[in-house]
CSV table of C-alpha atoms in Angstrom, one decimal:
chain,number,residue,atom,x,y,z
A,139,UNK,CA,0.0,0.0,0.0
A,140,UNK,CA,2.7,2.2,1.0
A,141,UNK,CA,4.6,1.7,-2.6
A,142,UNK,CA,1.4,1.9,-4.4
A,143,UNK,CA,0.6,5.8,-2.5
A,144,UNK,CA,4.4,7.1,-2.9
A,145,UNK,CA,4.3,6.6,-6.8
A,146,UNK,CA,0.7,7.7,-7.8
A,147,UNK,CA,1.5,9.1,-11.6
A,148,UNK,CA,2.8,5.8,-12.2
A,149,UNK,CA,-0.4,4.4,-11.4
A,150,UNK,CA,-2.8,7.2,-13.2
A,151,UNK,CA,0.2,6.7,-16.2
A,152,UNK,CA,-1.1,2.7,-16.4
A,153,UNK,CA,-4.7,2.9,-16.0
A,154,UNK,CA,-5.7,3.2,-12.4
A,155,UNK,CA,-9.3,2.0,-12.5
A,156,UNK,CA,-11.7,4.2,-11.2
A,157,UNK,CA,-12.9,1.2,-8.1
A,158,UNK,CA,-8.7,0.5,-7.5
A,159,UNK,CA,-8.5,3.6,-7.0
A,160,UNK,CA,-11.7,4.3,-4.3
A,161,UNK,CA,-10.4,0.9,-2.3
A,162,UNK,CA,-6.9,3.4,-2.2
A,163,UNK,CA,-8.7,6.3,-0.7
A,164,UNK,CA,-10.9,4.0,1.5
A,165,UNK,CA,-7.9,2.9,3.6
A,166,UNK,CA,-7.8,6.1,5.4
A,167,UNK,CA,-11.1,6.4,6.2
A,168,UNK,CA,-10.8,5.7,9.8
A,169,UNK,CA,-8.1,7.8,10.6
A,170,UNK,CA,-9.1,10.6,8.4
A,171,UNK,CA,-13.0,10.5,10.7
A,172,UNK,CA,-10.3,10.6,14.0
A,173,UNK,CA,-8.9,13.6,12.4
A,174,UNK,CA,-11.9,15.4,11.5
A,175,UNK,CA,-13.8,14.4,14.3
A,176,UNK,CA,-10.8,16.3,16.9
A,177,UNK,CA,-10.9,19.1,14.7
A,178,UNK,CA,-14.7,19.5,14.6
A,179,UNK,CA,-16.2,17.6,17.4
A,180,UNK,CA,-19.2,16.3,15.7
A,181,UNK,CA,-19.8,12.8,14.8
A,182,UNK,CA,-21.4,13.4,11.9
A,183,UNK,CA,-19.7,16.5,10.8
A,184,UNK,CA,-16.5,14.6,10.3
A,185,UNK,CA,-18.4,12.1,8.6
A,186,UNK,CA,-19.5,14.8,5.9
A,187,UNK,CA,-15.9,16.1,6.0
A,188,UNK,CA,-14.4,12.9,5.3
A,189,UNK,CA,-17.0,12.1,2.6
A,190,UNK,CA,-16.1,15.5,1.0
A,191,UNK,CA,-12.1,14.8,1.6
A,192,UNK,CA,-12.5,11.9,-0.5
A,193,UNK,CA,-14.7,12.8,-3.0
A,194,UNK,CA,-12.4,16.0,-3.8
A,195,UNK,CA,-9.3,13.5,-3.7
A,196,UNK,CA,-11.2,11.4,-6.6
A,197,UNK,CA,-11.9,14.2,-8.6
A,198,UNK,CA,-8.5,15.7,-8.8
A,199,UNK,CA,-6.6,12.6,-8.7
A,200,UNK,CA,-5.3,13.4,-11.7
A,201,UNK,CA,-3.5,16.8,-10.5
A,202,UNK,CA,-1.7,15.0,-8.1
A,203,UNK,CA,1.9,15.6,-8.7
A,204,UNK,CA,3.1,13.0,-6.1
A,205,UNK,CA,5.7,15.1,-4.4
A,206,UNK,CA,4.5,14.1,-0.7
A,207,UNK,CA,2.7,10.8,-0.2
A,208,UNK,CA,-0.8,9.9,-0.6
A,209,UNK,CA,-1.8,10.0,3.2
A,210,UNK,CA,-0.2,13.3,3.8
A,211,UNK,CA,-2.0,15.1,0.7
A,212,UNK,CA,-5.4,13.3,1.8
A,213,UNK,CA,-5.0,15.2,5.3
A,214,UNK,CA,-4.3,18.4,3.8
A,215,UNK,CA,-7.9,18.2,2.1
A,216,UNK,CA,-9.1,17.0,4.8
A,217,UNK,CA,-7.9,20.4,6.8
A,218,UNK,CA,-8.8,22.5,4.2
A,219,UNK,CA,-12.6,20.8,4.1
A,220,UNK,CA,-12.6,21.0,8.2
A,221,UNK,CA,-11.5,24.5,8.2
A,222,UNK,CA,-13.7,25.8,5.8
A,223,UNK,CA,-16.8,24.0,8.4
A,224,UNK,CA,-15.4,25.7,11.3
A,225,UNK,CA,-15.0,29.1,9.5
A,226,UNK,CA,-18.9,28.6,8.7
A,227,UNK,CA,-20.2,27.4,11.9
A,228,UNK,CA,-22.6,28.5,14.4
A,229,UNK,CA,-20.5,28.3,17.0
A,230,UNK,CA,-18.2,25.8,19.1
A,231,UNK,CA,-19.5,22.6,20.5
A,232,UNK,CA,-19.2,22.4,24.0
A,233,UNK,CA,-19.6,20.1,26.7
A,234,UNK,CA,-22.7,20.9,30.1
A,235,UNK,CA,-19.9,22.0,32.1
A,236,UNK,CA,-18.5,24.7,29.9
A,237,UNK,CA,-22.0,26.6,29.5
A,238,UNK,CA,-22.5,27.4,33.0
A,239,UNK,CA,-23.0,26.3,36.9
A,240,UNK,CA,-23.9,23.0,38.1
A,241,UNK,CA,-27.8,23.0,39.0
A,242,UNK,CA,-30.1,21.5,41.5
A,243,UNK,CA,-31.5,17.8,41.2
A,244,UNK,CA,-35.2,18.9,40.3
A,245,UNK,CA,-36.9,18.5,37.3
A,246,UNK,CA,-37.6,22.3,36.3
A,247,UNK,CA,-33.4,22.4,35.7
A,248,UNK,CA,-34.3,20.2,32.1
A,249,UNK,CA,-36.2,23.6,30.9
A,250,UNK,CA,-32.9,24.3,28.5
A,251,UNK,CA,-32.2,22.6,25.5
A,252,UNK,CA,-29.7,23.2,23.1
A,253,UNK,CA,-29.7,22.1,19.4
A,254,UNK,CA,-27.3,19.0,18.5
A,255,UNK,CA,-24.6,21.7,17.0
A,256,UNK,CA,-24.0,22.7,20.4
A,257,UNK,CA,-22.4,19.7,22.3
A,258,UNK,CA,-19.5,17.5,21.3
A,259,UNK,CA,-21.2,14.5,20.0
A,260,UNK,CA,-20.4,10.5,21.2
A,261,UNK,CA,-18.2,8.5,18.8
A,262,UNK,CA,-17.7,4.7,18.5
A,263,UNK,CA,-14.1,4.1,19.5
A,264,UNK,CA,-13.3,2.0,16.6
A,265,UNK,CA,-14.9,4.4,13.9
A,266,UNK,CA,-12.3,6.8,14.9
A,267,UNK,CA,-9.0,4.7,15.9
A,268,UNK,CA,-6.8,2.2,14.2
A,269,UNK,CA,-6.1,-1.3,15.3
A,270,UNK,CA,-3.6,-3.0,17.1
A,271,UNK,CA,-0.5,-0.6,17.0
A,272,UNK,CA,2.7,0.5,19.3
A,273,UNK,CA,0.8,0.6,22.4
A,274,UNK,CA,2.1,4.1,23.6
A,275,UNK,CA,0.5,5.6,20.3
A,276,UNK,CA,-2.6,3.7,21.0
A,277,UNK,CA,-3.0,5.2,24.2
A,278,UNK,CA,-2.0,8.7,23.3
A,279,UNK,CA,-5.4,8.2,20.5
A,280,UNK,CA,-7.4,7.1,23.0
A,281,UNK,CA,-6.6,9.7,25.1
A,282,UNK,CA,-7.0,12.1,21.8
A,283,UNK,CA,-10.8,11.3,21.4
A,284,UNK,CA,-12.2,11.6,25.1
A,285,UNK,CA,-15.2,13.6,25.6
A,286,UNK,CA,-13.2,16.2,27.8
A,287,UNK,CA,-10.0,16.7,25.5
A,288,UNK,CA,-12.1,16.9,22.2
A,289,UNK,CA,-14.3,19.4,24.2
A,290,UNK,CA,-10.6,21.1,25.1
A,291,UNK,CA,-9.9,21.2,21.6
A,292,UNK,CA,-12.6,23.5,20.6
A,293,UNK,CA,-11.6,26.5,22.2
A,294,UNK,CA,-8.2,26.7,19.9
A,295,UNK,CA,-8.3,28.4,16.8
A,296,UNK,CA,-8.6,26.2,13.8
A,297,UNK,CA,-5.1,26.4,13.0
A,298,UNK,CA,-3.6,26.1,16.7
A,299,UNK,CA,-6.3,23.0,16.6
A,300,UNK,CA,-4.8,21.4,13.8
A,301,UNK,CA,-1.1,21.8,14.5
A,302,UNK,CA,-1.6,20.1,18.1
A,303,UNK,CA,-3.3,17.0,16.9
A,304,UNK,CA,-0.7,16.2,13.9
A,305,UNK,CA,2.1,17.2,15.9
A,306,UNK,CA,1.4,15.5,19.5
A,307,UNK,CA,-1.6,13.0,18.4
A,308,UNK,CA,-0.3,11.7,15.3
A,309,UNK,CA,3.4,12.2,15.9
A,310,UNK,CA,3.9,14.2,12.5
A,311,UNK,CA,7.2,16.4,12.2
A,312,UNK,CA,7.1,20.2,13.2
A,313,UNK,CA,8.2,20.5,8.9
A,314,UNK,CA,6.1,17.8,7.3
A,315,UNK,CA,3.3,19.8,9.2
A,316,UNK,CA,4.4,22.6,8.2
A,317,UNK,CA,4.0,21.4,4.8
A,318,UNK,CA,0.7,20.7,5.2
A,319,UNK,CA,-0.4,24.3,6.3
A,320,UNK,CA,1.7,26.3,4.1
A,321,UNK,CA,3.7,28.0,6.8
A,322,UNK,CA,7.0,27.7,8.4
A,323,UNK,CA,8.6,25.6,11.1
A,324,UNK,CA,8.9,28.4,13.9
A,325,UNK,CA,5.4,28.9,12.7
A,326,UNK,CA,3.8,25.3,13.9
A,327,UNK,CA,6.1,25.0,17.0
A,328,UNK,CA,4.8,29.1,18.2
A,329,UNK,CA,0.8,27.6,17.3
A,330,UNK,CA,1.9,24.4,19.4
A,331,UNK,CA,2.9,26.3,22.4
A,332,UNK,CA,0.4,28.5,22.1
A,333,UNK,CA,-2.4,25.5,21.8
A,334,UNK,CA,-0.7,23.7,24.8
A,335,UNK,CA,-1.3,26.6,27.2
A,336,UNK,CA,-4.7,26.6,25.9
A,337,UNK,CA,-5.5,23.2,27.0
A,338,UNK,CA,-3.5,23.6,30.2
A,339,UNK,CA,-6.3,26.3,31.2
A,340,UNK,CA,-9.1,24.5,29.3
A,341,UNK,CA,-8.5,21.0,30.5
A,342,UNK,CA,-8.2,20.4,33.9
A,343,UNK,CA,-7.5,16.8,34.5
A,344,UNK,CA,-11.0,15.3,35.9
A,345,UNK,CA,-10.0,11.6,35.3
A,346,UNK,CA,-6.5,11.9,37.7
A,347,UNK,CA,-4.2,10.0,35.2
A,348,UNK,CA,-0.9,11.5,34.7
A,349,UNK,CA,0.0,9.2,32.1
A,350,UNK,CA,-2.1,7.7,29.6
A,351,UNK,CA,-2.5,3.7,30.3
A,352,UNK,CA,-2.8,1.0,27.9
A,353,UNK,CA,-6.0,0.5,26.1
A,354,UNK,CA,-8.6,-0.6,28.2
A,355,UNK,CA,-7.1,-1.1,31.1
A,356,UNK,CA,-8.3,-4.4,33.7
A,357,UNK,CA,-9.2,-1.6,36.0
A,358,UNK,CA,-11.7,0.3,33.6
A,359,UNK,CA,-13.5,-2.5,32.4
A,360,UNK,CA,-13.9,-3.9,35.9
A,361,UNK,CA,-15.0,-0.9,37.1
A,362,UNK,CA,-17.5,-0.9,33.8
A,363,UNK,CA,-19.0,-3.8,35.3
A,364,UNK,CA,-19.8,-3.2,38.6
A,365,UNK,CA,-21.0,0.2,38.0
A,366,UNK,CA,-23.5,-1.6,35.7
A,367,UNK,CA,-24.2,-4.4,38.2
A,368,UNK,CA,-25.2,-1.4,40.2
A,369,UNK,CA,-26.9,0.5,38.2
A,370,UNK,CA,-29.3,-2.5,37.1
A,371,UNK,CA,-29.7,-3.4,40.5
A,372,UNK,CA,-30.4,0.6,40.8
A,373,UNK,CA,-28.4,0.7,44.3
A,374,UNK,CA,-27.9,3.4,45.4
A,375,UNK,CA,-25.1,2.4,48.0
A,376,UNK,CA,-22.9,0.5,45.6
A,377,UNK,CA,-23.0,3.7,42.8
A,378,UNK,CA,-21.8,5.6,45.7
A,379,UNK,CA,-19.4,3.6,45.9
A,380,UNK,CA,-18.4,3.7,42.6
A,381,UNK,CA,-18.1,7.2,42.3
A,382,UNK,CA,-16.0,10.0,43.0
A,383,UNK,CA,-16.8,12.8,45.6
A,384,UNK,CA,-16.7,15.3,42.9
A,385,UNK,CA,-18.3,13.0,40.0
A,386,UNK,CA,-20.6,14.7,37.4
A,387,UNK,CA,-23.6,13.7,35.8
A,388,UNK,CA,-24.9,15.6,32.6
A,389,UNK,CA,-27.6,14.4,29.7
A,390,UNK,CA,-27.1,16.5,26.2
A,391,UNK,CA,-29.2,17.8,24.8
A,392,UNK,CA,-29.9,19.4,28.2
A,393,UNK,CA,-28.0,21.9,29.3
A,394,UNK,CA,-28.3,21.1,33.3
A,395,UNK,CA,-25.4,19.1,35.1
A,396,UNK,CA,-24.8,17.9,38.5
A,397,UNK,CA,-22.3,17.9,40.7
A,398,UNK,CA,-21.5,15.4,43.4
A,399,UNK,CA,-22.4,11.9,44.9
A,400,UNK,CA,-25.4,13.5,46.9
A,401,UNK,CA,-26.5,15.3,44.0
A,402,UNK,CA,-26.6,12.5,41.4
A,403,UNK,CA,-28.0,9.7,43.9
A,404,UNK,CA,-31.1,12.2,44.4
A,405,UNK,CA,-31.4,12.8,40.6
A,406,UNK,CA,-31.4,8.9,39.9
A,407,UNK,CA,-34.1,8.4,43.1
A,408,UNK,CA,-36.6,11.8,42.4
A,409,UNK,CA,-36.7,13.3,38.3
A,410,UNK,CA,-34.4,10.3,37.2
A,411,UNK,CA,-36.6,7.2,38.8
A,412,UNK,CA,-37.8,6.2,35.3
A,413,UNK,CA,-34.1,4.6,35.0
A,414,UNK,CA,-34.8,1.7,37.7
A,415,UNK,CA,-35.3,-1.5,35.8
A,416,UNK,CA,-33.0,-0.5,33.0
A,417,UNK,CA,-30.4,-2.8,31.2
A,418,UNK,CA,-27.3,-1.9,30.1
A,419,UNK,CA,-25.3,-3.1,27.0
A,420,UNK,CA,-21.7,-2.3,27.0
A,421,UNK,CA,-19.8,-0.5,24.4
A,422,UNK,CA,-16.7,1.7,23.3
A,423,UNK,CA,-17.2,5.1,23.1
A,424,UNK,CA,-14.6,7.5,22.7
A,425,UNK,CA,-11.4,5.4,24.0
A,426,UNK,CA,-13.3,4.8,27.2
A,427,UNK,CA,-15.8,1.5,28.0
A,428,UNK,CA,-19.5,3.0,27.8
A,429,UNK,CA,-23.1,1.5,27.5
A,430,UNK,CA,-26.1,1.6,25.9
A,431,UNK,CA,-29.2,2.1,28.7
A,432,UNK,CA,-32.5,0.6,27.4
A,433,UNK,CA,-35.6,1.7,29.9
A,434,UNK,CA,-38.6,-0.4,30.4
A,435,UNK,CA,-41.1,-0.5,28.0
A,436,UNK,CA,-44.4,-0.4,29.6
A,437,UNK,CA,-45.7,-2.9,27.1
A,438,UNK,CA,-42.5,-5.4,27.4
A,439,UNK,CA,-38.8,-5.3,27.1
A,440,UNK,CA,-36.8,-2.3,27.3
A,441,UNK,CA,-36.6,0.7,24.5
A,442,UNK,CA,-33.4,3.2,24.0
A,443,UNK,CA,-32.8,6.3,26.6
A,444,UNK,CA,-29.4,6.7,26.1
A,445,UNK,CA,-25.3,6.0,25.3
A,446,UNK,CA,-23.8,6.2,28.4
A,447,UNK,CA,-20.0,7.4,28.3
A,448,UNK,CA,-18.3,6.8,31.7
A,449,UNK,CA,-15.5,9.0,32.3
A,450,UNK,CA,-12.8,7.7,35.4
A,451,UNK,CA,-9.7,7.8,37.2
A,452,UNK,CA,-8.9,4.3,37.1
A,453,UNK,CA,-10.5,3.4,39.9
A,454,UNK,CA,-13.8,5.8,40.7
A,455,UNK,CA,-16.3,7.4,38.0
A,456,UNK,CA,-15.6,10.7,37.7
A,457,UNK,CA,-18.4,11.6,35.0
A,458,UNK,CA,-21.4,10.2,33.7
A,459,UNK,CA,-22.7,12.1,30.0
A,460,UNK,CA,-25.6,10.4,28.9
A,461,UNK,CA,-26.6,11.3,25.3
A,462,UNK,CA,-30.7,11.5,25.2
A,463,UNK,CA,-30.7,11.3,21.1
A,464,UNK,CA,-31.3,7.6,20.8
A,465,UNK,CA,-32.6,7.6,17.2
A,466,UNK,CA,-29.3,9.2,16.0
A,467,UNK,CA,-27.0,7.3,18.0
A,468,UNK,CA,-28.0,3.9,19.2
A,469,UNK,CA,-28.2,2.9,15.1
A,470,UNK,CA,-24.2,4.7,14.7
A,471,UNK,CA,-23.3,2.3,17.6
A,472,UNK,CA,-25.1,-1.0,15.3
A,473,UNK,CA,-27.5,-1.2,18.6
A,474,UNK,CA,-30.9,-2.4,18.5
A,475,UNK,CA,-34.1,-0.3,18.9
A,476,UNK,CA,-35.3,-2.4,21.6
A,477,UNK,CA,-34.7,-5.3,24.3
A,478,UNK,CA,-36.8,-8.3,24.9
């Protein structure tokens, strides 16, 4: 693959059939939506972008010239495509906590909603992240694509947003980069200091890791399972357990959240008591184990509420978003629309 992307003329020269040459472009797929989907923070706006990235790579083809190699020209459309989304959008997509104070446990906080441009959309790990690879660059991606970094990520300019992700995500040098964005060396390492200190003020650590750990770690998906165990069981006790003293709870497309174990153990028994009786269906979402909650169906089996992405330190829960959109996102995550 590698041979066939540095020497493309030769293979325009010779015939490349128009379906050879899709299966080329469809081998970055996945890490072209990972890209995207940092620089945008919508599911399916990086979807679009990609789409567009390779429909603009098909169609001038033929103008490639070949001096860099087929993956690195793909991600300079796919910059160009994601820049020109950001430079038309509404406005960033943020995450609860950004917007404003945590709230009360009572029902009248759910009076805001925001539309789905406004929050950092859920991703399936594996639509975003390659496979089995060096396993300090696979834990630097999953770090990449958690809910609170990608929400980080959106309050750099396009460009500062950009230059962090190739340079300290995807490993790419400070000149191959520069490359890429038509500007010089000092350039991209000025935008990656700046973009650092950024995140510094942006991103507090709420998970407590000082290093990223190997992907998933023993201790996450244990601590997946008996946080469902508990929630099924809906006791209280054992979630308290489970979670951190300063653990939050928030449900896009509302704008509430909650803060603390008191707080969220009185959401879950007073507005929240529709959730007893649920089941749970693990998945990967965003680098970090997650599940699917299906309610009860008053007329049998259990119907989608939510994907449930569980933020932790390693060994408490230190968030719980629960994304409400279950049309949209329980078909993206190949779920089904109900339990029996």
């Amino acid at each position: 693959m590698a041979q066939t992307a540095s020497h493309p003329r030769q293979s325009t020269d010779e015939g490349l059939a128009a379906d050879e040459l899709s299966a080329q472009l469809e081998v970055y797929r996945r890490e072209l939506t990972g890209y995207c989907y940092r620089l945008l923070g919508g599911a399916f706006d990086a979807d679009d972008a990609v789409q567009e990235t390779l429909l603009r790579a098909w169609r001038s083809y033929e103008r490639f010239e070949g001096r860099s190699s087929l993956r690195t020209w793909l991600y300079r459309i796919a910059t160009n495509v994601c820049f020109d989304q950001l430079g038309s959008s509404r406005a960033k997509r943020e995450r609860p906590m950004g917007l404003g104070a945590a709230v009360d446990p009572v029902e009248e906080s759910l009076a805001t909603v925001l539309p789905e441009y406004a929050w950092v959309e859920p991703v399936p790990t594996d639509h975003v992240l390659p496979g089995a690879s060096d396993p300090a660059d696979t834990a630097v991606a999953r770090e990449s694509v958690r809910l609170a970094f990608v929400a980080a990520l959106q309050h750099l300019p396009a460009k500062q947003r950009a230059v962090l992700i190739l340079r300290e995500v995807l490993r790419w040098p400070a000149a191959e980069v520069a490359t890429l964005l038509d500007t010089s060396v000092a350039s991209v390492n000025s935008a990656l200091q700046r973009a650092r200190a950024t995140l510094a003020d942006k991103a507090p650590d709420r998970s407590g890791a000082s290093e990223p750990t190997t992907p998933p770690s023993a201790d996450e998906s244990e601590l997946l399972e008996r946080y469902v165990t508990a929630f099924e069981r809906y006791d209280m006790k054992a979630l308290a357990n489970l979670l951190r003293e300063d653990a939050v709870m928030n449900m896009p497309p509302y704008a509430m959240w909650l803060e603390g174990i008191d707080n969220i153990q009185a959401w879950l028994t007073g507005p929240g008591y529709g959730c007893e009786g649920s089941r749970c269906v693990p998945i990967h979402v965003n680098g970090t184990p997650g599940f699917a909650q299906y309610r009860p169906d008053p007329k049998g089996g259990h119907f989608p509420w939510g994907i449930v992405v569980l933020e932790n330190d390693g060994k408490h829960v230190t968030g719980i978003t629960t994304f409400l959109d279950t049309e949209k996102w329980f078909s993206r995550f190949g779920l089904p629309d109900h339990l029996d």
